[in-house]
Amino acid sequence: MSIKPLIRTIDPRNVQAVFSSDAASYGNRPLRHFAFSPLVGDGVMTLDGGRHEHARALIRPTFSKAHIENEGAYDRHVQKLIGSLAGDGSTVDLQPFLERLDLDSSTEFIFGESVASLDDPPNALQASHKFPTAFNVAQQGMGARFAMLPFNFLHRDEQFWGACRSIRQFVAECVQDAVTRREKNGNKIAMDYILVDNVLQESQSLTEIQDTLMNVFLPGHDTIAITLSNIFFHLARHPEAWRKLRHQVLELPEITTENVKRLDHLQYVINETFRVNPPVSNMTRIAIRDTVLPTGGGPDKTAPVYVPKGTVVGCSFYNLHRRSDIYADDDGDTESWRPERWEKLKLPQLAWKFMPFGGGTHICPAQILAFNRVAFTVARLRISW
């Protein structure tokens, strides 16, 4: 098995070609399926073409405006988080608490059953449920299988397979619970903000439903936690931004998704954090037929680049977000976290230049949900402190 050639790019024209205008020439499945399928099966993360579109259609109704703005269920987890934090002015490491918030809210939203890790004592993370521990083991195994390309067939790890079986059993039980709820509810959706209940309306295959749920959970379960951790990391080092944010939040009549959307400084804080610390720093595709990238070749680097079948194309969103011709401030700086730069930057003008959730046919379906929950949580915590 030969090593696959690799091209890296941060040119917006090439990024657009790979993820949108020439997306049919590139695939996910040859890169991801071996590594991820033991846990997630077949779904939006591991399929291409028509099968990918079908898998995406199964989850699309749940991410409509009516569902993503059902904030009451999410706020219950945020209130648990606030209650778990020390109120005596002592220093707190927020990251583990934010991870538990994301885990609890995402398992409820996706599977209909929260693992309730925030109910555990602070020094007993993941003590009450085997799911988080098993998922960490599975993630490590998938990372190893992905990194071993083209020698991933050599991967042997009984703990990995045991973790996958444990998680799939948990998901199977959640699906069966949803079936029971649906039957008791006259074959109608029992809980309209729960993904499993909605997917059950779209498919009768229990395996397909389980795969669909895991394909949402795997990429999305820690995105909010990572983003929130990065936001508070930066705010702790920029007191003026913290004070400005506090002033705006305190002027709100109440914390709701609609109200926090009006806070321009909060939007700047979130966008700048996504710029400096994108949730996915690098994304790859593999050419499934001979094709070309629009630019990057020739003596002046402006000619098209031939991409033979089997070539891996990597797009670094981390470096794309640091291009000086797009993001430099008056001092030419792109490295510093400075929310004020978004007073001039306009999202409609940053297509294929700002990619916190990817783009094209594989763009994250939960991007609006993630942004809303991040904004809501920051505002809620800011009011509480």
PDB file of N, CA, C and O in Angstrom, residues 307-372:
ATOM      1  N   VAL A 307      -4.350  17.774  -9.779  1.00  0.00           N
ATOM      2  CA  VAL A 307      -4.555  16.922  -8.605  1.00  0.00           C
ATOM      3  C   VAL A 307      -4.936  15.535  -9.093  1.00  0.00           C
ATOM      4  O   VAL A 307      -6.095  15.279  -9.441  1.00  0.00           O
ATOM      5  N   PRO A 308      -3.989  14.612  -9.148  1.00  0.00           N
ATOM      6  CA  PRO A 308      -4.325  13.268  -9.610  1.00  0.00           C
ATOM      7  C   PRO A 308      -5.169  12.509  -8.594  1.00  0.00           C
ATOM      8  O   PRO A 308      -5.130  12.783  -7.388  1.00  0.00           O
ATOM      9  N   LYS A 309      -5.943  11.573  -9.078  1.00  0.00           N
ATOM     10  CA  LYS A 309      -6.756  10.721  -8.216  1.00  0.00           C
ATOM     11  C   LYS A 309      -5.890  10.099  -7.122  1.00  0.00           C
ATOM     12  O   LYS A 309      -4.779   9.641  -7.376  1.00  0.00           O
ATOM     13  N   GLY A 310      -6.418  10.105  -5.876  1.00  0.00           N
ATOM     14  CA  GLY A 310      -5.687   9.540  -4.752  1.00  0.00           C
ATOM     15  C   GLY A 310      -4.903  10.555  -3.956  1.00  0.00           C
ATOM     16  O   GLY A 310      -4.331  10.219  -2.907  1.00  0.00           O
ATOM     17  N   THR A 311      -4.871  11.801  -4.429  1.00  0.00           N
ATOM     18  CA  THR A 311      -4.170  12.859  -3.700  1.00  0.00           C
ATOM     19  C   THR A 311      -5.021  13.363  -2.541  1.00  0.00           C
ATOM     20  O   THR A 311      -6.212  13.619  -2.698  1.00  0.00           O
ATOM     21  N   VAL A 312      -4.409  13.508  -1.388  1.00  0.00           N
ATOM     22  CA  VAL A 312      -5.080  14.083  -0.230  1.00  0.00           C
ATOM     23  C   VAL A 312      -4.867  15.593  -0.256  1.00  0.00           C
ATOM     24  O   VAL A 312      -3.736  16.064  -0.412  1.00  0.00           O
ATOM     25  N   VAL A 313      -5.936  16.361  -0.123  1.00  0.00           N
ATOM     26  CA  VAL A 313      -5.851  17.819  -0.069  1.00  0.00           C
ATOM     27  C   VAL A 313      -6.239  18.268   1.329  1.00  0.00           C
ATOM     28  O   VAL A 313      -7.358  17.988   1.792  1.00  0.00           O
ATOM     29  N   GLY A 314      -5.323  18.930   2.003  1.00  0.00           N
ATOM     30  CA  GLY A 314      -5.561  19.412   3.360  1.00  0.00           C
ATOM     31  C   GLY A 314      -5.753  20.916   3.375  1.00  0.00           C
ATOM     32  O   GLY A 314      -4.956  21.663   2.777  1.00  0.00           O
ATOM     33  N   CYS A 315      -6.812  21.376   4.009  1.00  0.00           N
ATOM     34  CA  CYS A 315      -7.091  22.805   4.140  1.00  0.00           C
ATOM     35  C   CYS A 315      -6.957  23.187   5.605  1.00  0.00           C
ATOM     36  O   CYS A 315      -7.718  22.702   6.452  1.00  0.00           O
ATOM     37  N   SER A 316      -5.999  24.043   5.910  1.00  0.00           N
ATOM     38  CA  SER A 316      -5.767  24.472   7.289  1.00  0.00           C
ATOM     39  C   SER A 316      -6.586  25.727   7.576  1.00  0.00           C
ATOM     40  O   SER A 316      -6.237  26.828   7.137  1.00  0.00           O
ATOM     41  N   PHE A 317      -7.680  25.554   8.309  1.00  0.00           N
ATOM     42  CA  PHE A 317      -8.490  26.710   8.683  1.00  0.00           C
ATOM     43  C   PHE A 317      -7.756  27.571   9.707  1.00  0.00           C
ATOM     44  O   PHE A 317      -7.949  28.787   9.762  1.00  0.00           O
ATOM     45  N   TYR A 318      -6.907  26.947  10.511  1.00  0.00           N
ATOM     46  CA  TYR A 318      -6.100  27.687  11.485  1.00  0.00           C
ATOM     47  C   TYR A 318      -5.244  28.739  10.775  1.00  0.00           C
ATOM     48  O   TYR A 318      -5.195  29.904  11.180  1.00  0.00           O
ATOM     49  N   ASN A 319      -4.581  28.347   9.702  1.00  0.00           N
ATOM     50  CA  ASN A 319      -3.717  29.285   8.972  1.00  0.00           C
ATOM     51  C   ASN A 319      -4.517  30.192   8.054  1.00  0.00           C
ATOM     52  O   ASN A 319      -4.149  31.356   7.854  1.00  0.00           O
ATOM     53  N   LEU A 320      -5.612  29.671   7.490  1.00  0.00           N
ATOM     54  CA  LEU A 320      -6.477  30.520   6.671  1.00  0.00           C
ATOM     55  C   LEU A 320      -6.966  31.711   7.473  1.00  0.00           C
ATOM     56  O   LEU A 320      -7.019  32.843   6.966  1.00  0.00           O
ATOM     57  N   HIS A 321      -7.309  31.486   8.718  1.00  0.00           N
ATOM     58  CA  HIS A 321      -7.828  32.551   9.580  1.00  0.00           C
ATOM     59  C   HIS A 321      -6.748  33.529  10.033  1.00  0.00           C
ATOM     60  O   HIS A 321      -7.058  34.487  10.735  1.00  0.00           O
ATOM     61  N   ARG A 322      -5.520  33.285   9.627  1.00  0.00           N
ATOM     62  CA  ARG A 322      -4.419  34.182   9.979  1.00  0.00           C
ATOM     63  C   ARG A 322      -3.793  34.844   8.753  1.00  0.00           C
ATOM     64  O   ARG A 322      -2.715  35.448   8.850  1.00  0.00           O
ATOM     65  N   ARG A 323      -4.467  34.771   7.634  1.00  0.00           N
ATOM     66  CA  ARG A 323      -3.945  35.430   6.430  1.00  0.00           C
ATOM     67  C   ARG A 323      -3.963  36.940   6.627  1.00  0.00           C
ATOM     68  O   ARG A 323      -5.008  37.536   6.926  1.00  0.00           O
ATOM     69  N   SER A 324      -2.821  37.547   6.422  1.00  0.00           N
ATOM     70  CA  SER A 324      -2.705  38.984   6.675  1.00  0.00           C
ATOM     71  C   SER A 324      -3.515  39.806   5.685  1.00  0.00           C
ATOM     72  O   SER A 324      -3.962  40.913   6.018  1.00  0.00           O
ATOM     73  N   ASP A 325      -3.722  39.289   4.453  1.00  0.00           N
ATOM     74  CA  ASP A 325      -4.489  40.045   3.475  1.00  0.00           C
ATOM     75  C   ASP A 325      -5.974  40.046   3.779  1.00  0.00           C
ATOM     76  O   ASP A 325      -6.741  40.791   3.164  1.00  0.00           O
ATOM     77  N   ILE A 326      -6.387  39.228   4.741  1.00  0.00           N
ATOM     78  CA  ILE A 326      -7.802  39.160   5.106  1.00  0.00           C
ATOM     79  C   ILE A 326      -8.051  39.714   6.501  1.00  0.00           C
ATOM     80  O   ILE A 326      -8.991  40.486   6.718  1.00  0.00           O
ATOM     81  N   TYR A 327      -7.182  39.360   7.452  1.00  0.00           N
ATOM     82  CA  TYR A 327      -7.485  39.620   8.859  1.00  0.00           C
ATOM     83  C   TYR A 327      -6.554  40.587   9.574  1.00  0.00           C
ATOM     84  O   TYR A 327      -6.784  40.882  10.751  1.00  0.00           O
ATOM     85  N   ALA A 328      -5.532  41.072   8.935  1.00  0.00           N
ATOM     86  CA  ALA A 328      -4.577  41.935   9.639  1.00  0.00           C
ATOM     87  C   ALA A 328      -5.246  43.221  10.125  1.00  0.00           C
ATOM     88  O   ALA A 328      -6.044  43.832   9.412  1.00  0.00           O
ATOM     89  N   ASP A 329      -4.916  43.631  11.350  1.00  0.00           N
ATOM     90  CA  ASP A 329      -5.417  44.902  11.867  1.00  0.00           C
ATOM     91  C   ASP A 329      -4.501  46.026  11.404  1.00  0.00           C
ATOM     92  O   ASP A 329      -3.641  45.831  10.530  1.00  0.00           O
ATOM     93  N   ASP A 330      -4.635  47.195  11.978  1.00  0.00           N
ATOM     94  CA  ASP A 330      -3.851  48.356  11.533  1.00  0.00           C
ATOM     95  C   ASP A 330      -2.353  48.148  11.732  1.00  0.00           C
ATOM     96  O   ASP A 330      -1.541  48.777  11.045  1.00  0.00           O
ATOM     97  N   ASP A 331      -1.978  47.291  12.686  1.00  0.00           N
ATOM     98  CA  ASP A 331      -0.567  47.008  12.935  1.00  0.00           C
ATOM     99  C   ASP A 331      -0.073  45.792  12.168  1.00  0.00           C
ATOM    100  O   ASP A 331       1.069  45.357  12.353  1.00  0.00           O
ATOM    101  N   GLY A 332      -0.922  45.221  11.316  1.00  0.00           N
ATOM    102  CA  GLY A 332      -0.530  44.051  10.557  1.00  0.00           C
ATOM    103  C   GLY A 332      -0.586  42.760  11.341  1.00  0.00           C
ATOM    104  O   GLY A 332      -0.103  41.723  10.881  1.00  0.00           O
ATOM    105  N   ASP A 333      -1.198  42.814  12.507  1.00  0.00           N
ATOM    106  CA  ASP A 333      -1.225  41.650  13.396  1.00  0.00           C
ATOM    107  C   ASP A 333      -2.429  40.766  13.090  1.00  0.00           C
ATOM    108  O   ASP A 333      -3.550  41.254  12.951  1.00  0.00           O
ATOM    109  N   THR A 334      -2.180  39.454  12.997  1.00  0.00           N
ATOM    110  CA  THR A 334      -3.266  38.493  12.852  1.00  0.00           C
ATOM    111  C   THR A 334      -3.279  37.462  13.970  1.00  0.00           C
ATOM    112  O   THR A 334      -4.225  36.686  14.071  1.00  0.00           O
ATOM    113  N   GLU A 335      -2.238  37.426  14.791  1.00  0.00           N
ATOM    114  CA  GLU A 335      -2.122  36.418  15.838  1.00  0.00           C
ATOM    115  C   GLU A 335      -2.912  36.779  17.092  1.00  0.00           C
ATOM    116  O   GLU A 335      -3.448  35.912  17.770  1.00  0.00           O
ATOM    117  N   SER A 336      -2.983  38.050  17.398  1.00  0.00           N
ATOM    118  CA  SER A 336      -3.609  38.487  18.648  1.00  0.00           C
ATOM    119  C   SER A 336      -5.116  38.283  18.612  1.00  0.00           C
ATOM    120  O   SER A 336      -5.762  38.404  17.557  1.00  0.00           O
ATOM    121  N   TRP A 337      -5.663  37.979  19.775  1.00  0.00           N
ATOM    122  CA  TRP A 337      -7.119  37.879  19.946  1.00  0.00           C
ATOM    123  C   TRP A 337      -7.640  39.287  20.196  1.00  0.00           C
ATOM    124  O   TRP A 337      -7.386  39.896  21.229  1.00  0.00           O
ATOM    125  N   ARG A 338      -8.355  39.830  19.221  1.00  0.00           N
ATOM    126  CA  ARG A 338      -8.839  41.209  19.321  1.00  0.00           C
ATOM    127  C   ARG A 338     -10.233  41.299  18.716  1.00  0.00           C
ATOM    128  O   ARG A 338     -10.394  41.450  17.503  1.00  0.00           O
ATOM    129  N   PRO A 339     -11.278  41.199  19.547  1.00  0.00           N
ATOM    130  CA  PRO A 339     -12.656  41.204  19.021  1.00  0.00           C
ATOM    131  C   PRO A 339     -12.987  42.436  18.197  1.00  0.00           C
ATOM    132  O   PRO A 339     -13.832  42.374  17.296  1.00  0.00           O
ATOM    133  N   GLU A 340     -12.325  43.564  18.493  1.00  0.00           N
ATOM    134  CA  GLU A 340     -12.647  44.809  17.797  1.00  0.00           C
ATOM    135  C   GLU A 340     -12.387  44.732  16.293  1.00  0.00           C
ATOM    136  O   GLU A 340     -12.948  45.549  15.538  1.00  0.00           O
ATOM    137  N   ARG A 341     -11.569  43.784  15.848  1.00  0.00           N
ATOM    138  CA  ARG A 341     -11.312  43.708  14.411  1.00  0.00           C
ATOM    139  C   ARG A 341     -12.599  43.368  13.649  1.00  0.00           C
ATOM    140  O   ARG A 341     -12.706  43.621  12.451  1.00  0.00           O
ATOM    141  N   TRP A 342     -13.595  42.792  14.358  1.00  0.00           N
ATOM    142  CA  TRP A 342     -14.845  42.416  13.706  1.00  0.00           C
ATOM    143  C   TRP A 342     -15.789  43.606  13.532  1.00  0.00           C
ATOM    144  O   TRP A 342     -16.865  43.458  12.931  1.00  0.00           O
ATOM    145  N   GLU A 343     -15.406  44.774  14.018  1.00  0.00           N
ATOM    146  CA  GLU A 343     -16.190  45.975  13.724  1.00  0.00           C
ATOM    147  C   GLU A 343     -16.099  46.324  12.240  1.00  0.00           C
ATOM    148  O   GLU A 343     -17.004  46.943  11.670  1.00  0.00           O
ATOM    149  N   LYS A 344     -14.997  45.899  11.606  1.00  0.00           N
ATOM    150  CA  LYS A 344     -14.811  46.152  10.174  1.00  0.00           C
ATOM    151  C   LYS A 344     -15.063  44.910   9.331  1.00  0.00           C
ATOM    152  O   LYS A 344     -15.492  45.018   8.182  1.00  0.00           O
ATOM    153  N   LEU A 345     -14.785  43.745   9.881  1.00  0.00           N
ATOM    154  CA  LEU A 345     -14.990  42.511   9.132  1.00  0.00           C
ATOM    155  C   LEU A 345     -16.490  42.216   9.018  1.00  0.00           C
ATOM    156  O   LEU A 345     -17.233  42.356   9.993  1.00  0.00           O
ATOM    157  N   LYS A 346     -16.923  41.794   7.858  1.00  0.00           N
ATOM    158  CA  LYS A 346     -18.332  41.488   7.623  1.00  0.00           C
ATOM    159  C   LYS A 346     -18.450  40.042   7.133  1.00  0.00           C
ATOM    160  O   LYS A 346     -17.821  39.664   6.134  1.00  0.00           O
ATOM    161  N   LEU A 347     -19.251  39.232   7.827  1.00  0.00           N
ATOM    162  CA  LEU A 347     -19.359  37.816   7.499  1.00  0.00           C
ATOM    163  C   LEU A 347     -19.746  37.560   6.039  1.00  0.00           C
ATOM    164  O   LEU A 347     -19.183  36.653   5.411  1.00  0.00           O
ATOM    165  N   PRO A 348     -20.692  38.310   5.441  1.00  0.00           N
ATOM    166  CA  PRO A 348     -21.037  38.032   4.036  1.00  0.00           C
ATOM    167  C   PRO A 348     -19.856  38.180   3.082  1.00  0.00           C
ATOM    168  O   PRO A 348     -19.870  37.607   1.989  1.00  0.00           O
ATOM    169  N   GLN A 349     -18.843  38.955   3.476  1.00  0.00           N
ATOM    170  CA  GLN A 349     -17.678  39.170   2.623  1.00  0.00           C
ATOM    171  C   GLN A 349     -16.556  38.163   2.899  1.00  0.00           C
ATOM    172  O   GLN A 349     -15.487  38.237   2.283  1.00  0.00           O
ATOM    173  N   LEU A 350     -16.797  37.231   3.819  1.00  0.00           N
ATOM    174  CA  LEU A 350     -15.754  36.291   4.221  1.00  0.00           C
ATOM    175  C   LEU A 350     -16.048  34.858   3.784  1.00  0.00           C
ATOM    176  O   LEU A 350     -15.529  33.912   4.371  1.00  0.00           O
ATOM    177  N   ALA A 351     -16.871  34.706   2.753  1.00  0.00           N
ATOM    178  CA  ALA A 351     -17.158  33.365   2.256  1.00  0.00           C
ATOM    179  C   ALA A 351     -15.863  32.676   1.827  1.00  0.00           C
ATOM    180  O   ALA A 351     -15.062  33.258   1.097  1.00  0.00           O
ATOM    181  N   TRP A 352     -15.639  31.459   2.330  1.00  0.00           N
ATOM    182  CA  TRP A 352     -14.471  30.635   2.063  1.00  0.00           C
ATOM    183  C   TRP A 352     -13.188  31.226   2.646  1.00  0.00           C
ATOM    184  O   TRP A 352     -12.102  30.759   2.333  1.00  0.00           O
ATOM    185  N   LYS A 353     -13.348  32.234   3.503  1.00  0.00           N
ATOM    186  CA  LYS A 353     -12.207  32.820   4.206  1.00  0.00           C
ATOM    187  C   LYS A 353     -12.332  32.649   5.714  1.00  0.00           C
ATOM    188  O   LYS A 353     -11.341  32.726   6.439  1.00  0.00           O
ATOM    189  N   PHE A 354     -13.553  32.418   6.179  1.00  0.00           N
ATOM    190  CA  PHE A 354     -13.848  32.196   7.598  1.00  0.00           C
ATOM    191  C   PHE A 354     -14.602  30.884   7.669  1.00  0.00           C
ATOM    192  O   PHE A 354     -15.743  30.786   7.239  1.00  0.00           O
ATOM    193  N   MET A 355     -13.951  29.842   8.232  1.00  0.00           N
ATOM    194  CA  MET A 355     -14.469  28.478   8.104  1.00  0.00           C
ATOM    195  C   MET A 355     -14.532  27.741   9.445  1.00  0.00           C
ATOM    196  O   MET A 355     -14.023  26.626   9.580  1.00  0.00           O
ATOM    197  N   PRO A 356     -15.153  28.309  10.458  1.00  0.00           N
ATOM    198  CA  PRO A 356     -15.189  27.597  11.747  1.00  0.00           C
ATOM    199  C   PRO A 356     -15.988  26.303  11.702  1.00  0.00           C
ATOM    200  O   PRO A 356     -15.752  25.402  12.511  1.00  0.00           O
ATOM    201  N   PHE A 357     -16.935  26.192  10.760  1.00  0.00           N
ATOM    202  CA  PHE A 357     -17.775  24.989  10.669  1.00  0.00           C
ATOM    203  C   PHE A 357     -17.642  24.291   9.330  1.00  0.00           C
ATOM    204  O   PHE A 357     -18.516  23.533   8.921  1.00  0.00           O
ATOM    205  N   GLY A 358     -16.541  24.522   8.625  1.00  0.00           N
ATOM    206  CA  GLY A 358     -16.395  23.936   7.308  1.00  0.00           C
ATOM    207  C   GLY A 358     -17.244  24.681   6.300  1.00  0.00           C
ATOM    208  O   GLY A 358     -17.605  25.844   6.490  1.00  0.00           O
ATOM    209  N   GLY A 359     -17.574  24.003   5.183  1.00  0.00           N
ATOM    210  CA  GLY A 359     -18.378  24.659   4.163  1.00  0.00           C
ATOM    211  C   GLY A 359     -18.870  23.676   3.138  1.00  0.00           C
ATOM    212  O   GLY A 359     -18.480  22.505   3.110  1.00  0.00           O
ATOM    213  N   GLY A 360     -19.750  24.133   2.270  1.00  0.00           N
ATOM    214  CA  GLY A 360     -20.259  23.304   1.196  1.00  0.00           C
ATOM    215  C   GLY A 360     -21.235  22.245   1.665  1.00  0.00           C
ATOM    216  O   GLY A 360     -21.925  22.402   2.688  1.00  0.00           O
ATOM    217  N   THR A 361     -21.278  21.122   0.954  1.00  0.00           N
ATOM    218  CA  THR A 361     -22.264  20.081   1.242  1.00  0.00           C
ATOM    219  C   THR A 361     -22.032  19.413   2.587  1.00  0.00           C
ATOM    220  O   THR A 361     -22.951  18.807   3.141  1.00  0.00           O
ATOM    221  N   HIS A 362     -20.809  19.510   3.115  1.00  0.00           N
ATOM    222  CA  HIS A 362     -20.497  18.865   4.387  1.00  0.00           C
ATOM    223  C   HIS A 362     -20.424  19.873   5.543  1.00  0.00           C
ATOM    224  O   HIS A 362     -19.906  19.544   6.608  1.00  0.00           O
ATOM    225  N   ILE A 363     -20.919  21.085   5.348  1.00  0.00           N
ATOM    226  CA  ILE A 363     -20.883  22.065   6.436  1.00  0.00           C
ATOM    227  C   ILE A 363     -21.641  21.539   7.645  1.00  0.00           C
ATOM    228  O   ILE A 363     -22.629  20.804   7.510  1.00  0.00           O
ATOM    229  N   CYS A 364     -21.178  21.874   8.809  1.00  0.00           N
ATOM    230  CA  CYS A 364     -21.789  21.369  10.035  1.00  0.00           C
ATOM    231  C   CYS A 364     -23.264  21.756  10.101  1.00  0.00           C
ATOM    232  O   CYS A 364     -23.591  22.952  10.088  1.00  0.00           O
ATOM    233  N   PRO A 365     -24.184  20.799  10.202  1.00  0.00           N
ATOM    234  CA  PRO A 365     -25.610  21.135  10.243  1.00  0.00           C
ATOM    235  C   PRO A 365     -26.025  21.814  11.540  1.00  0.00           C
ATOM    236  O   PRO A 365     -27.101  22.393  11.620  1.00  0.00           O
ATOM    237  N   ALA A 366     -25.161  21.719  12.560  1.00  0.00           N
ATOM    238  CA  ALA A 366     -25.505  22.275  13.871  1.00  0.00           C
ATOM    239  C   ALA A 366     -24.809  23.605  14.138  1.00  0.00           C
ATOM    240  O   ALA A 366     -24.718  24.035  15.282  1.00  0.00           O
ATOM    241  N   GLN A 367     -24.339  24.290  13.094  1.00  0.00           N
ATOM    242  CA  GLN A 367     -23.559  25.499  13.320  1.00  0.00           C
ATOM    243  C   GLN A 367     -24.369  26.592  14.030  1.00  0.00           C
ATOM    244  O   GLN A 367     -23.849  27.272  14.921  1.00  0.00           O
ATOM    245  N   ILE A 368     -25.629  26.766  13.650  1.00  0.00           N
ATOM    246  CA  ILE A 368     -26.442  27.803  14.299  1.00  0.00           C
ATOM    247  C   ILE A 368     -26.733  27.415  15.745  1.00  0.00           C
ATOM    248  O   ILE A 368     -26.676  28.241  16.663  1.00  0.00           O
ATOM    249  N   LEU A 369     -27.038  26.135  15.959  1.00  0.00           N
ATOM    250  CA  LEU A 369     -27.261  25.640  17.317  1.00  0.00           C
ATOM    251  C   LEU A 369     -26.035  25.883  18.181  1.00  0.00           C
ATOM    252  O   LEU A 369     -26.147  26.369  19.311  1.00  0.00           O
ATOM    253  N   ALA A 370     -24.844  25.563  17.669  1.00  0.00           N
ATOM    254  CA  ALA A 370     -23.614  25.737  18.439  1.00  0.00           C
ATOM    255  C   ALA A 370     -23.387  27.208  18.773  1.00  0.00           C
ATOM    256  O   ALA A 370     -23.065  27.553  19.921  1.00  0.00           O
ATOM    257  N   PHE A 371     -23.544  28.081  17.783  1.00  0.00           N
ATOM    258  CA  PHE A 371     -23.325  29.513  18.018  1.00  0.00           C
ATOM    259  C   PHE A 371     -24.309  30.034  19.062  1.00  0.00           C
ATOM    260  O   PHE A 371     -23.924  30.774  19.987  1.00  0.00           O
ATOM    261  N   ASN A 372     -25.583  29.657  18.938  1.00  0.00           N
ATOM    262  CA  ASN A 372     -26.589  30.130  19.884  1.00  0.00           C
ATOM    263  C   ASN A 372     -26.302  29.662  21.303  1.00  0.00           C
ATOM    264  O   ASN A 372     -26.442  30.421  22.274  1.00  0.00           O
TER     265      ASN A 372
END
